[in-house]
Coordinates of C-alpha atoms and ligand atoms in Angstrom, one line a residue:
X25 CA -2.0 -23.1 11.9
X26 CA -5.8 -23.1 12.5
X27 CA -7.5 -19.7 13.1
X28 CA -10.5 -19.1 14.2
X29 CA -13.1 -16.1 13.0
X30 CA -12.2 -13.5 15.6
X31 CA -9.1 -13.9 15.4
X32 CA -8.5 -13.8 11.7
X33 CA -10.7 -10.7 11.5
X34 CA -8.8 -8.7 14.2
X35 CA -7.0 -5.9 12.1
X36 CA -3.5 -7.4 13.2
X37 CA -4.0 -9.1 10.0
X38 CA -3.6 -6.6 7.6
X39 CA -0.3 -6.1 5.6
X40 CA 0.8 -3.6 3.3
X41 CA 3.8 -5.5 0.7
X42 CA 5.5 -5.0 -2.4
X43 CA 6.8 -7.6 -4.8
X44 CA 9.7 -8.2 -7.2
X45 CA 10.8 -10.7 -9.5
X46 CA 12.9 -11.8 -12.4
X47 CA 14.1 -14.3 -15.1
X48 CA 17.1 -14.6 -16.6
X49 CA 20.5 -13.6 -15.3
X50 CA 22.8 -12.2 -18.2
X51 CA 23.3 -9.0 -16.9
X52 CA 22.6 -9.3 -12.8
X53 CA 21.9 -12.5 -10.7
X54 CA 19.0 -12.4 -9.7
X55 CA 19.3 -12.5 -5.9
X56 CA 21.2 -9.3 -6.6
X57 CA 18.5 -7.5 -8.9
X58 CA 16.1 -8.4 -6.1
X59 CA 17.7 -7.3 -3.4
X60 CA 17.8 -3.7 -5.7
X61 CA 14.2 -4.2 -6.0
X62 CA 13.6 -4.7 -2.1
X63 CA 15.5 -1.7 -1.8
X64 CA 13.6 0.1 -3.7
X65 CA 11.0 -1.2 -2.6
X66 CA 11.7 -0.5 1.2
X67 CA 8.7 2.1 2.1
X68 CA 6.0 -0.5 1.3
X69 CA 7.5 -2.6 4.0
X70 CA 9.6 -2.4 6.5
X71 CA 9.1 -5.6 8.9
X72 CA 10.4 -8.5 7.0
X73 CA 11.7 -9.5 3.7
X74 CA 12.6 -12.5 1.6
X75 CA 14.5 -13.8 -1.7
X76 CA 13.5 -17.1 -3.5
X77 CA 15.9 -18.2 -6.1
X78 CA 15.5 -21.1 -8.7
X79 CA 18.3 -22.9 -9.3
X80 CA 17.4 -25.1 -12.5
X81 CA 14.0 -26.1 -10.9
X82 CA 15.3 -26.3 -7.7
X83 CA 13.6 -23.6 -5.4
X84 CA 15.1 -22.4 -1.9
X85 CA 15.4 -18.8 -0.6
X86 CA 16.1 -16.7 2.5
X87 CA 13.7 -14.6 4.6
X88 CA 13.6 -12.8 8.0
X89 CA 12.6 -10.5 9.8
X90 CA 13.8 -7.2 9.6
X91 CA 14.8 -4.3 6.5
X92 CA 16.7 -5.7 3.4
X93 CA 19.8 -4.3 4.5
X94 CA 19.4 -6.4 7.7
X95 CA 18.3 -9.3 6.3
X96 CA 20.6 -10.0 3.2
X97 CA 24.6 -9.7 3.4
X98 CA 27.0 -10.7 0.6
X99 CA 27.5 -14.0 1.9
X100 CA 23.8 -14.8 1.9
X101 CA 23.1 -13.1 -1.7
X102 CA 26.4 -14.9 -3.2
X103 CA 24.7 -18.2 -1.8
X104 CA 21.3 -17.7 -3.9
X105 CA 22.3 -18.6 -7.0
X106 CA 20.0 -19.1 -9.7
X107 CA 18.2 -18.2 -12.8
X108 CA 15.6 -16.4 -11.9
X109 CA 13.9 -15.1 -8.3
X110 CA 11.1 -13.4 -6.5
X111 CA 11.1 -11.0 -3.6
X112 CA 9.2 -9.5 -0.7
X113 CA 8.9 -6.7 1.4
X114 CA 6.0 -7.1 4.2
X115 CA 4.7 -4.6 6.6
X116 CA 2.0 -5.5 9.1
X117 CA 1.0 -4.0 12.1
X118 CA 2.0 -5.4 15.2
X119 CA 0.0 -9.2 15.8
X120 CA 0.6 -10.5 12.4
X121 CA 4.6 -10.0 12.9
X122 CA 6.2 -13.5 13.0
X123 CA 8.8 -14.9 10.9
X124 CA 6.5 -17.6 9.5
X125 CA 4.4 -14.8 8.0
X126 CA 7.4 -13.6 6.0
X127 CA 7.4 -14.2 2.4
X128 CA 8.4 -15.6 -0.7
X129 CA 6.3 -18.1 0.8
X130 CA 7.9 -21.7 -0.9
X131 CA 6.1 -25.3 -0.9
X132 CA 6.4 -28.4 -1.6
X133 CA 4.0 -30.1 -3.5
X134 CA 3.2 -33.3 -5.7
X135 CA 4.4 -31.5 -9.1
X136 CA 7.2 -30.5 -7.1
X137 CA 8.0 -26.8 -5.3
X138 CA 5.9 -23.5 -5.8
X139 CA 7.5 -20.2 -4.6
X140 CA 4.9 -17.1 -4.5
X141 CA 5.0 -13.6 -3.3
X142 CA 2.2 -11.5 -2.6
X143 CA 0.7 -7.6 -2.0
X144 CA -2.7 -7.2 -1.4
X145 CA -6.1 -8.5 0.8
X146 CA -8.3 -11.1 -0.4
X147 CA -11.7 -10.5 1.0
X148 CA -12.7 -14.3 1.1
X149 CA -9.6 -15.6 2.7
X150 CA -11.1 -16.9 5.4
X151 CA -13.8 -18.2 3.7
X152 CA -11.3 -20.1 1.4
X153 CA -9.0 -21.5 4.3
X154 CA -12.3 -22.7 6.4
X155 CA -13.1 -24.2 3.2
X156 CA -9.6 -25.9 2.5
X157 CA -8.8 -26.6 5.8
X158 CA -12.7 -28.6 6.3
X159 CA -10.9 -30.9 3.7
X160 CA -7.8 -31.5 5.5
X161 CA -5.3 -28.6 4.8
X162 CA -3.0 -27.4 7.3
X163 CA -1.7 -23.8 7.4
X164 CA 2.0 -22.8 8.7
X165 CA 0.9 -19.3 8.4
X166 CA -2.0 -17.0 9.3
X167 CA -1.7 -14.6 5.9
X168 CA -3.8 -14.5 2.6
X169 CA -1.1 -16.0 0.4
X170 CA -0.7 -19.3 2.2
X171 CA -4.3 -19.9 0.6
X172 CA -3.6 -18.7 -2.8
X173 CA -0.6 -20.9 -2.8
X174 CA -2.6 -24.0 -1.8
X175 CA -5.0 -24.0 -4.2
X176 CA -2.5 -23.2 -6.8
X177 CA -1.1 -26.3 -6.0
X178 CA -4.2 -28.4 -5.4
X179 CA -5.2 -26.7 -9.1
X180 CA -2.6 -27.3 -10.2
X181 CA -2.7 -31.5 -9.9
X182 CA -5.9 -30.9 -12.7
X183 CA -4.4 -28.7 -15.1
X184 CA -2.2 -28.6 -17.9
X185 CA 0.2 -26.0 -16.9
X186 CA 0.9 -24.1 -13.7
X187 CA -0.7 -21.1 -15.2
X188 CA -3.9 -22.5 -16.1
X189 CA -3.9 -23.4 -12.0
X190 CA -3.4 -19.6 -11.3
X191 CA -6.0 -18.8 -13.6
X192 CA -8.1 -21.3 -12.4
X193 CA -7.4 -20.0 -8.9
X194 CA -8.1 -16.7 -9.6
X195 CA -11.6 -17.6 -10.2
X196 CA -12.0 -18.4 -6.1
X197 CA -10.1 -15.4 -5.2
X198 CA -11.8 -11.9 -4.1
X199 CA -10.1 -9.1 -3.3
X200 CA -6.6 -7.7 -3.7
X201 CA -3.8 -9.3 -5.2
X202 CA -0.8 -8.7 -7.0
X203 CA 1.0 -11.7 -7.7
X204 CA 4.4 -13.4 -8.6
X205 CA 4.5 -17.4 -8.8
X206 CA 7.7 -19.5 -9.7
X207 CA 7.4 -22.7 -10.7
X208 CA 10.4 -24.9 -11.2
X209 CA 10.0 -23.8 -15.4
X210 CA 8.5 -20.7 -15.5
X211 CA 8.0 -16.7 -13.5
X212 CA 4.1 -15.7 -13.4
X213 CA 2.8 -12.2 -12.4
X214 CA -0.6 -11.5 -12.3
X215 CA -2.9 -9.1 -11.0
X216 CA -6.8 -9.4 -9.4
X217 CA -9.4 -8.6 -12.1
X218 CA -9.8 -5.0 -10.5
X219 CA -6.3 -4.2 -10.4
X220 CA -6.0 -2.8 -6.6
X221 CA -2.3 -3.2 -6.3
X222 CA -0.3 -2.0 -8.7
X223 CA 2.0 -4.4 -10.8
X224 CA 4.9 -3.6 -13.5
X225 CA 7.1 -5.4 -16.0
X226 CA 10.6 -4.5 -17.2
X227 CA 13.2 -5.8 -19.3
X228 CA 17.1 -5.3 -18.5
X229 CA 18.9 -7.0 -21.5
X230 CA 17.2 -10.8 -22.2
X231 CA 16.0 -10.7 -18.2
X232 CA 12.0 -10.2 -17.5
X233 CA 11.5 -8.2 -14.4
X234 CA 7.8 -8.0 -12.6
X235 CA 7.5 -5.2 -9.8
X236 CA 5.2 -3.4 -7.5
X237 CA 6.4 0.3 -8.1
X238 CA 8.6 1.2 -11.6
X239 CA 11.0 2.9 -8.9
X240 CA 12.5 -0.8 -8.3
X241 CA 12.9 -1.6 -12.1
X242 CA 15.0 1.8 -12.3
X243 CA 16.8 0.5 -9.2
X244 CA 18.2 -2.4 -10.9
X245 CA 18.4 -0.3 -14.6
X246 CA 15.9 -2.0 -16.2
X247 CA 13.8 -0.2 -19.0
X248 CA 10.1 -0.2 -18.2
X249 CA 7.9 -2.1 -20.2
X250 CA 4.3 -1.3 -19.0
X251 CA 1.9 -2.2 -16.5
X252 CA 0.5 -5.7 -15.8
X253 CA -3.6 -5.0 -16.9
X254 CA -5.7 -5.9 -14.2
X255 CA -6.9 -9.7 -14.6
X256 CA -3.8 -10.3 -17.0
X257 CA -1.6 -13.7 -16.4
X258 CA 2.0 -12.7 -17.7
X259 CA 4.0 -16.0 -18.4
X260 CA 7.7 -16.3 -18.4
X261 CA 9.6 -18.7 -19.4
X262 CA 12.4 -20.3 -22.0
X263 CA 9.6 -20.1 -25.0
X264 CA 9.4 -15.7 -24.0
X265 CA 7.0 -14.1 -22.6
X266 CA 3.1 -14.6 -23.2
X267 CA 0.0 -12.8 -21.4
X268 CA -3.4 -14.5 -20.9
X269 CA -6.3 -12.7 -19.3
X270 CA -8.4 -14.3 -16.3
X271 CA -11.9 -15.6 -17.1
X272 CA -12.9 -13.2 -14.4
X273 CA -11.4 -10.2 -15.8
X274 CA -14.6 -9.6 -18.0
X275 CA -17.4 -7.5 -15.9
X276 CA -15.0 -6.1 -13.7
X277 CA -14.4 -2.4 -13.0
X278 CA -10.7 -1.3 -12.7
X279 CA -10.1 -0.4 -9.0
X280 CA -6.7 0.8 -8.9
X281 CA -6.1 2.1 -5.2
X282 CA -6.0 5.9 -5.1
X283 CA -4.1 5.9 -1.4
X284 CA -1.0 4.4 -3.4
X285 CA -1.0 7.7 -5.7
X286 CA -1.5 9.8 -2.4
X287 CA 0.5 8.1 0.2
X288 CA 1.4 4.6 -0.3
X289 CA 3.9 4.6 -4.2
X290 CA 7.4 6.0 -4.3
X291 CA 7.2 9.6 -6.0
X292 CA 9.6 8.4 -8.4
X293 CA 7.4 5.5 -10.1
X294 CA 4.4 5.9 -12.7
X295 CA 1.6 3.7 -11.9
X296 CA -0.9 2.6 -15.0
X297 CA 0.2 5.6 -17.1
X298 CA 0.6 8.1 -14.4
X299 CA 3.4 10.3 -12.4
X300 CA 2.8 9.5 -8.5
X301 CA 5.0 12.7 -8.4
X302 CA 2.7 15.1 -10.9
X303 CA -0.1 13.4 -9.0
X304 CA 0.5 14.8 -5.6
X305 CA 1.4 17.6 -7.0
X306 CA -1.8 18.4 -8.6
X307 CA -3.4 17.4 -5.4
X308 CA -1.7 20.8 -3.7
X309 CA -2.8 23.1 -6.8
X310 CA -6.5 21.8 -5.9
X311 CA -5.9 22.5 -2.5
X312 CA -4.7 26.0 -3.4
X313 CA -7.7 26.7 -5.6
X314 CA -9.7 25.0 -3.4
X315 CA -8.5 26.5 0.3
X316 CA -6.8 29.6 -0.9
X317 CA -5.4 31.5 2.3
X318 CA -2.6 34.6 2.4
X319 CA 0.3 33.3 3.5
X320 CA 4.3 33.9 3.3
X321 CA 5.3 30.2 3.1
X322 CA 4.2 26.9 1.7
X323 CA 6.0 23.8 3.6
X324 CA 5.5 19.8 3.0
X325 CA 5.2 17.3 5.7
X326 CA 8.0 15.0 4.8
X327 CA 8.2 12.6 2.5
X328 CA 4.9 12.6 0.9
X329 CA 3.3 16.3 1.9
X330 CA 6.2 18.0 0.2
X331 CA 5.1 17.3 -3.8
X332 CA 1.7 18.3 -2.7
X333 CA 3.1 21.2 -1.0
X334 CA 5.3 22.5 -4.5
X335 CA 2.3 22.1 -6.0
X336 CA -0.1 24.6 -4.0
X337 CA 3.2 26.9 -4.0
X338 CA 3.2 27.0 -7.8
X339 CA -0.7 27.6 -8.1
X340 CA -1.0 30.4 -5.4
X341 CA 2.2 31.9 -5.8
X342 CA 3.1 31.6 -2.2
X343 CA 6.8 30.7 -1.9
X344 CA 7.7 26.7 -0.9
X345 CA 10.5 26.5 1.5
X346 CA 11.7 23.5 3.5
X347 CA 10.0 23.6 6.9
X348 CA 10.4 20.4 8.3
X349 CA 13.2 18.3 7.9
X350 CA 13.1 14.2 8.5
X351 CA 15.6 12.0 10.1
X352 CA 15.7 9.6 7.4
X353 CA 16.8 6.7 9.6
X354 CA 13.2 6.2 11.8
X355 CA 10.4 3.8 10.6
X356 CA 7.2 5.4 9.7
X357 CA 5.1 6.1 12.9
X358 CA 2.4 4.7 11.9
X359 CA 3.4 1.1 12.5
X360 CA 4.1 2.1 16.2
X361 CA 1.9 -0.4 18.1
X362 CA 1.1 2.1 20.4
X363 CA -0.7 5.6 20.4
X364 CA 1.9 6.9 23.1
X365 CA 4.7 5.1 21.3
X366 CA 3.1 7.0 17.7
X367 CA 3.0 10.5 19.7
X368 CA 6.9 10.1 20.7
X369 CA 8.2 8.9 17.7
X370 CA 6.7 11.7 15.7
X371 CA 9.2 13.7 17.4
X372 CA 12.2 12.1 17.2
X373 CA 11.5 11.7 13.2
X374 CA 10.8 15.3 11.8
X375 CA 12.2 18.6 13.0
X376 CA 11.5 22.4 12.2
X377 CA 13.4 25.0 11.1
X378 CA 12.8 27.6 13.3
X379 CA 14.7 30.2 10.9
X380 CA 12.3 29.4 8.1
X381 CA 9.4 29.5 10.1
X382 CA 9.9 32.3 12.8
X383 CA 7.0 34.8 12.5
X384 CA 5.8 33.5 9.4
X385 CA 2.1 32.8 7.7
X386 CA 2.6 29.2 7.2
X387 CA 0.8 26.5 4.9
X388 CA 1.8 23.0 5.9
X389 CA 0.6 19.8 3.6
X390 CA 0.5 16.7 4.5
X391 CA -0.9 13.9 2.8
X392 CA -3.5 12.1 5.3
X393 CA -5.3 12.4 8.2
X394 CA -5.6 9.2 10.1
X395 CA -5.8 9.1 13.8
X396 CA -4.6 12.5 13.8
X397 CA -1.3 11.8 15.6
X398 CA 0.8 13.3 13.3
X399 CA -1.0 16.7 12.2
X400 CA -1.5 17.7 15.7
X401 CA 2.2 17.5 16.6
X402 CA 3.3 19.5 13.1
X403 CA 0.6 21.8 13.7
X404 CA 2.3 22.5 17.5
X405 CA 6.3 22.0 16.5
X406 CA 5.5 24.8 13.6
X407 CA 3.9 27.5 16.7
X408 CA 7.0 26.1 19.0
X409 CA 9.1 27.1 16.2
X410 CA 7.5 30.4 15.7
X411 CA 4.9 30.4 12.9
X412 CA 2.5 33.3 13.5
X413 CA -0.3 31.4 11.7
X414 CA -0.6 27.3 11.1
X415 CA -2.8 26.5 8.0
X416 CA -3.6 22.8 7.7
X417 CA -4.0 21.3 4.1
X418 CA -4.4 17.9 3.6
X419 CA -3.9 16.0 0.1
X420 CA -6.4 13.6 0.7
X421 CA -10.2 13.9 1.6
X422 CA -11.0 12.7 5.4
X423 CA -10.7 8.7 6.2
X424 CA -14.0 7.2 7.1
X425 CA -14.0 3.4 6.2
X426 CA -11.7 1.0 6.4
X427 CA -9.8 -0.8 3.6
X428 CA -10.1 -4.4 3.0
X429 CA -7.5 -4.5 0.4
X430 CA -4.3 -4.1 2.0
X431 CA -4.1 -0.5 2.9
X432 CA -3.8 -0.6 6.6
X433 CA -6.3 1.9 8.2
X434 CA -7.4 1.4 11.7
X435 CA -11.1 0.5 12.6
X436 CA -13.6 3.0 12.4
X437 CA -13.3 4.1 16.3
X438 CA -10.0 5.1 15.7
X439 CA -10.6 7.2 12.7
X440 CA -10.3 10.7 13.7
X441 CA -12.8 11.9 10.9
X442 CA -15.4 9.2 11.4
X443 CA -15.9 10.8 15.6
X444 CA -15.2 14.5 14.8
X445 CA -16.6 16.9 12.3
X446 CA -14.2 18.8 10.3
X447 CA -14.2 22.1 12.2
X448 CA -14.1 19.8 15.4
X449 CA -10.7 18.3 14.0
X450 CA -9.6 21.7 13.1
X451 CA -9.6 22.5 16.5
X452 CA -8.4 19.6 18.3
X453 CA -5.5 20.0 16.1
X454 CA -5.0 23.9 17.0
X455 CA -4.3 25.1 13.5
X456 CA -5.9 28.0 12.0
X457 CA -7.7 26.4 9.0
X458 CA -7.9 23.4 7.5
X459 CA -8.7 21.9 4.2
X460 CA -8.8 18.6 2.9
X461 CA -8.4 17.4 -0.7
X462 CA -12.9 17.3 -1.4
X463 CA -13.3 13.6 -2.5
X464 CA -14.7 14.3 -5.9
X465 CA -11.5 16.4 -6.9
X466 CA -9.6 12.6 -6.5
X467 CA -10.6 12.5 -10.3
X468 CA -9.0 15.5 -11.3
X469 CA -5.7 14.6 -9.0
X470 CA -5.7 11.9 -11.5
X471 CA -6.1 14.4 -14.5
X472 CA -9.0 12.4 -15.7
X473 CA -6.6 10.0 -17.4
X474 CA -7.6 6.9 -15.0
X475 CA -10.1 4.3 -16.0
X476 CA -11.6 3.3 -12.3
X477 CA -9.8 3.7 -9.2
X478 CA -11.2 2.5 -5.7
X479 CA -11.7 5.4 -3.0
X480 CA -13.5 2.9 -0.8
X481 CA -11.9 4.3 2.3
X482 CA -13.2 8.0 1.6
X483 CA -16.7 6.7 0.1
X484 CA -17.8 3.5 1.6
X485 CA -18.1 2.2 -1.9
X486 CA -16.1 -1.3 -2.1
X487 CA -15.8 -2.7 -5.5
X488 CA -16.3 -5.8 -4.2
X489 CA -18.6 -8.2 -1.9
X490 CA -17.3 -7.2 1.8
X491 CA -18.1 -10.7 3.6
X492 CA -20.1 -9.9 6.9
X493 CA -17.5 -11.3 9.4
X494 CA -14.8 -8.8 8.0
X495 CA -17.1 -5.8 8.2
X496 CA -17.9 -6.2 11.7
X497 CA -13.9 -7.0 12.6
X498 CA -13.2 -3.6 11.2
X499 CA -16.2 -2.0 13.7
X500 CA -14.3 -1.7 17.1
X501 CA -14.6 1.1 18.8
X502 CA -17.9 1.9 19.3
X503 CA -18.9 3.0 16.0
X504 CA -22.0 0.9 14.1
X505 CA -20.2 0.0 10.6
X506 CA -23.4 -0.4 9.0
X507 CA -25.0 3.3 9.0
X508 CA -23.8 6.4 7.0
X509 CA -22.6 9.0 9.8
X510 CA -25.3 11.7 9.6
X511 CA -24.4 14.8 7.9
X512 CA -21.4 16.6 9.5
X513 CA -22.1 20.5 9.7
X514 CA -20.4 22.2 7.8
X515 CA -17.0 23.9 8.4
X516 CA -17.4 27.8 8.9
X517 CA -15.3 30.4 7.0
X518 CA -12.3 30.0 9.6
X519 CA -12.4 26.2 9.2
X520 CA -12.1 25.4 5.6
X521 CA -12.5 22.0 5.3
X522 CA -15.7 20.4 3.3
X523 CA -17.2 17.7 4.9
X524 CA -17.3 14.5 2.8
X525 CA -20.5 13.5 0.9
Ligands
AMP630 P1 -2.2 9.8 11.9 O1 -1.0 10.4 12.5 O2 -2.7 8.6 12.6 O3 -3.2 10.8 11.6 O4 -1.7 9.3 10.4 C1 -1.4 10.1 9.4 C2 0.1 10.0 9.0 O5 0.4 8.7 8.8 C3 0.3 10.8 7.8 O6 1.4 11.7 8.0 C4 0.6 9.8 6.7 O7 1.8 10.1 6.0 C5 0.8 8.5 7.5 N1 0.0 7.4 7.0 C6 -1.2 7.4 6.5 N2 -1.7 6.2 6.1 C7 -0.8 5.4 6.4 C8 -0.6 3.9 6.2 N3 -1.6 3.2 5.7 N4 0.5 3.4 6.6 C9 1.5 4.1 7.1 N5 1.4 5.4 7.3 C10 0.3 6.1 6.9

């Protein structure tokens, strides 16, 4: 499947994954421990999913479209047998959504078959596919991993092992990637020299298990082991386990994605030494010492406003109650293709409790402001439900550039912060105040303890080359990518948000 530039660069492109896989089978088969993973796995995508079992060398899987309790039955899990697997989730918005693009993605190959998952965006992909497919390649699929796959295989034909080929890959690959490959002998995980996307290793008796998020090694009862270190090669197979680290590794700055401790991780899992729960948390007692305001209660924007929300409760003082409750069983809005569809489903998802809220002072946290869809309904179900005053906090600094790694984020004309000052948002959302998390408290969020994260989408600062072709793909909407917005004024006393710097 042959692509050409505009198409590839259109946003319908961008996926958001997690990954799971394991060797050995003495205390779970492994199509059952992933489909535990996936599980647990479930909020980092929600449109298709996939197992890929070996079967003493012999590689085949199942895949479709639709959640892991959809996809996979008994039947279909007691039918993977093998001793070890990897496993997918996939989310991407609406374009990209085809079967084909489903993962583990498994090929056939001279040194026989290749099965890889992948999270992440490379930000040469296209330059590596125009590249492969100028010497004759032939794509079946229109994401990233279809070229990491290939020139595994092609590197594979000149190397001694299959790992020295994903080494040897890795040193064409830019961008985002977290990685599982199974070979027909071994389980590889490895992880792009700035570590974007998080990846995990577990042990549950003799079994190895590689993850996106620790939530899915607890989901299966594995121990945790510790994180995969950005540019590290982790090599499984009947000899143990041994690590190497990519050539490229050297010079590069870790770039863990912040958005996965704000929005993106389960609460549950630690990510390269850290709590995503004390995380968020921390974010609201900024918030509070940041955008104090006299209130009676502190509420949460379910899931991922609440921890935020307990967190500016405990450092003002100002009681958390549960203003908002979710109906569990509706996808995240977000992935709604469109903006009226976003709007309505919104509605159907959360609902508030008028008796908390009646007459009240109310703080309400939620983690990001995007489009603005969401905030604007809260801030109008909370005054439908009676709160006497709305008071916006959000746990993340305002969205102004888009991500090239994975995170989907709309382009720039559809960024509420990048065509409105903060006040102006404030306003159009009809709350009282509003504060966002300042971008250079993201550091402290972290308590200081992280080496290098990437905030590309608050800063503009990308870690890595941004190839010309994808910036302009991401500049729809009338806004010129390639100048700073001027300086926003700043918010007044009644509109407490700081503008970004
Ligand atoms: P919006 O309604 O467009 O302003 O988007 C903000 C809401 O979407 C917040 O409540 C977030 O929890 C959620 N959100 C933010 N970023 C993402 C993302 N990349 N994928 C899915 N949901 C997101």
């Amino acid at each position: 499947m042959s692509i050409d530039s505009k198409e590839y660069f259109s946003e319908e492109l961008h996926e958001e994954c997690g990954v799971f896989g394991i060797y050995g089978n003495d205390s779970l088969a492994p199509a059952y421990a992933c489909y535990n993973g996936l599980l647990a796995l479930q909020h980092r995508g929600q449109e298709s999913c996939g197992i890929a079992v070996n079967d003493r060398g012999v590689i085949s899987g199942h895949k479709n479209m639709g959640l892991v309790s959809e996809v996979f039955s008994n039947e279909v899990l007691d039918s993977l047998t093998g001793q070890m697997a990897i496993a997918h989730v996939r989310y991407s918005t609406a374009g990209g959504s085809v079967r084909e693009n489903s993962q583990p993605l498994v090929m056939r190959y001279v040194k026989g078959t290749l099965a890889i998952a992948h999270n992440g965006n490379l930000t040469n992909a296209y330059e590596v596919r125009k590249e492969l497919e100028m010497r004759g390649a032939i794509f079946q699929t229109t994401i990233d991993s279809e070229a990491i796959a290939y020139l595994i295989a092609r590197e594979r034909v000149n190397s001694a092992s299959v790992e020295e080929a994903v080494e040897r890959t890795m040193r064409q690959l830019e961008g985002a990637y977290s990685l599982l490959v199974m070979s027909p002998q071994k389980l590889i995980a490895a992880r792009d020299p700035h570590g974007f996307r998080p990846l995990c290793m577990g042990r549950l008796g003799e079994s190895i298990i590689f993850a996106s998020e620790s939530c899915a090694l607890a989901a299966c009862g594995a121990e945790f082991v510790r994180d995969i270190e950005p540019g590290e090669i982790v090599v499984v197979d009947d000899e143990g386990v041994h690590s190497i680290t990519s050539q490229m590794s050297g010079n590069k700055k870790k770039s863990l994605c912040v958005f996965e401790y704000i929005y993106f991780a389960r609460t549950d899992s630690e990510i390269d030494g850290i709590s995503v729960y004390k995380s968020r948390k921390e974010a609201g007692r900024i918030l509070a010492r940041e955008f104090p305001v006299e209130a009676d209660i502190v509420i949460g924007v379910p899931e991922s406003g609440i921890d935020a929300a307990i967190g500016y409760s405990e450092e003002s003082g100002i009681p958390y109650e549960k203003g908002i409750v979710k109906n569990g069983y509706i996808g995240r809005t977000f992935i709604k293709p469109t903006q009226k569809e976003r709007a309505k489903s919104v509605k159907l998802k959360l609902n508030p409790l008028r008796s908390v809220l009646e007459g009240k002072r109310v703080v309400v946290i939620d983690d990001s402001i995007v489009r603005g869809t969401t905030c604007d309904r809260i801030v109008k179900m909370l005054r439908d439900a009676g709160a006497k005053e709305v008071h916006l906090r959000i746990s993340s600094p305002p969205f102004i550039w888009p991500c090239f790694y994975g995170t989907d984020i709309p382009s720039r004309g559809e960024l509420i912060a990048v065509k409105h000052t903060i006040d102006e948002i404030c306003e159009l959302t009809g709350a009282d105040s509003l504060g966002f998390l300042p971008p250079d408290k993201l550091g402290d969020m972290l308590f200081g303890q992280n080496t290098g994260f990437c905030d590309a989408c608050f800063s503009g600062n990308y870690p890595t080359r941004i190839p010309e072709k994808m910036l302009s793909g991401k500049e729809r909407g009338g806004v010129d990518f390639g100048k700073k917005l001027p300086p926003k004024k700043k918010a007044d006393a009644s509109c407490l948000g700081k503008d970004e710097n």
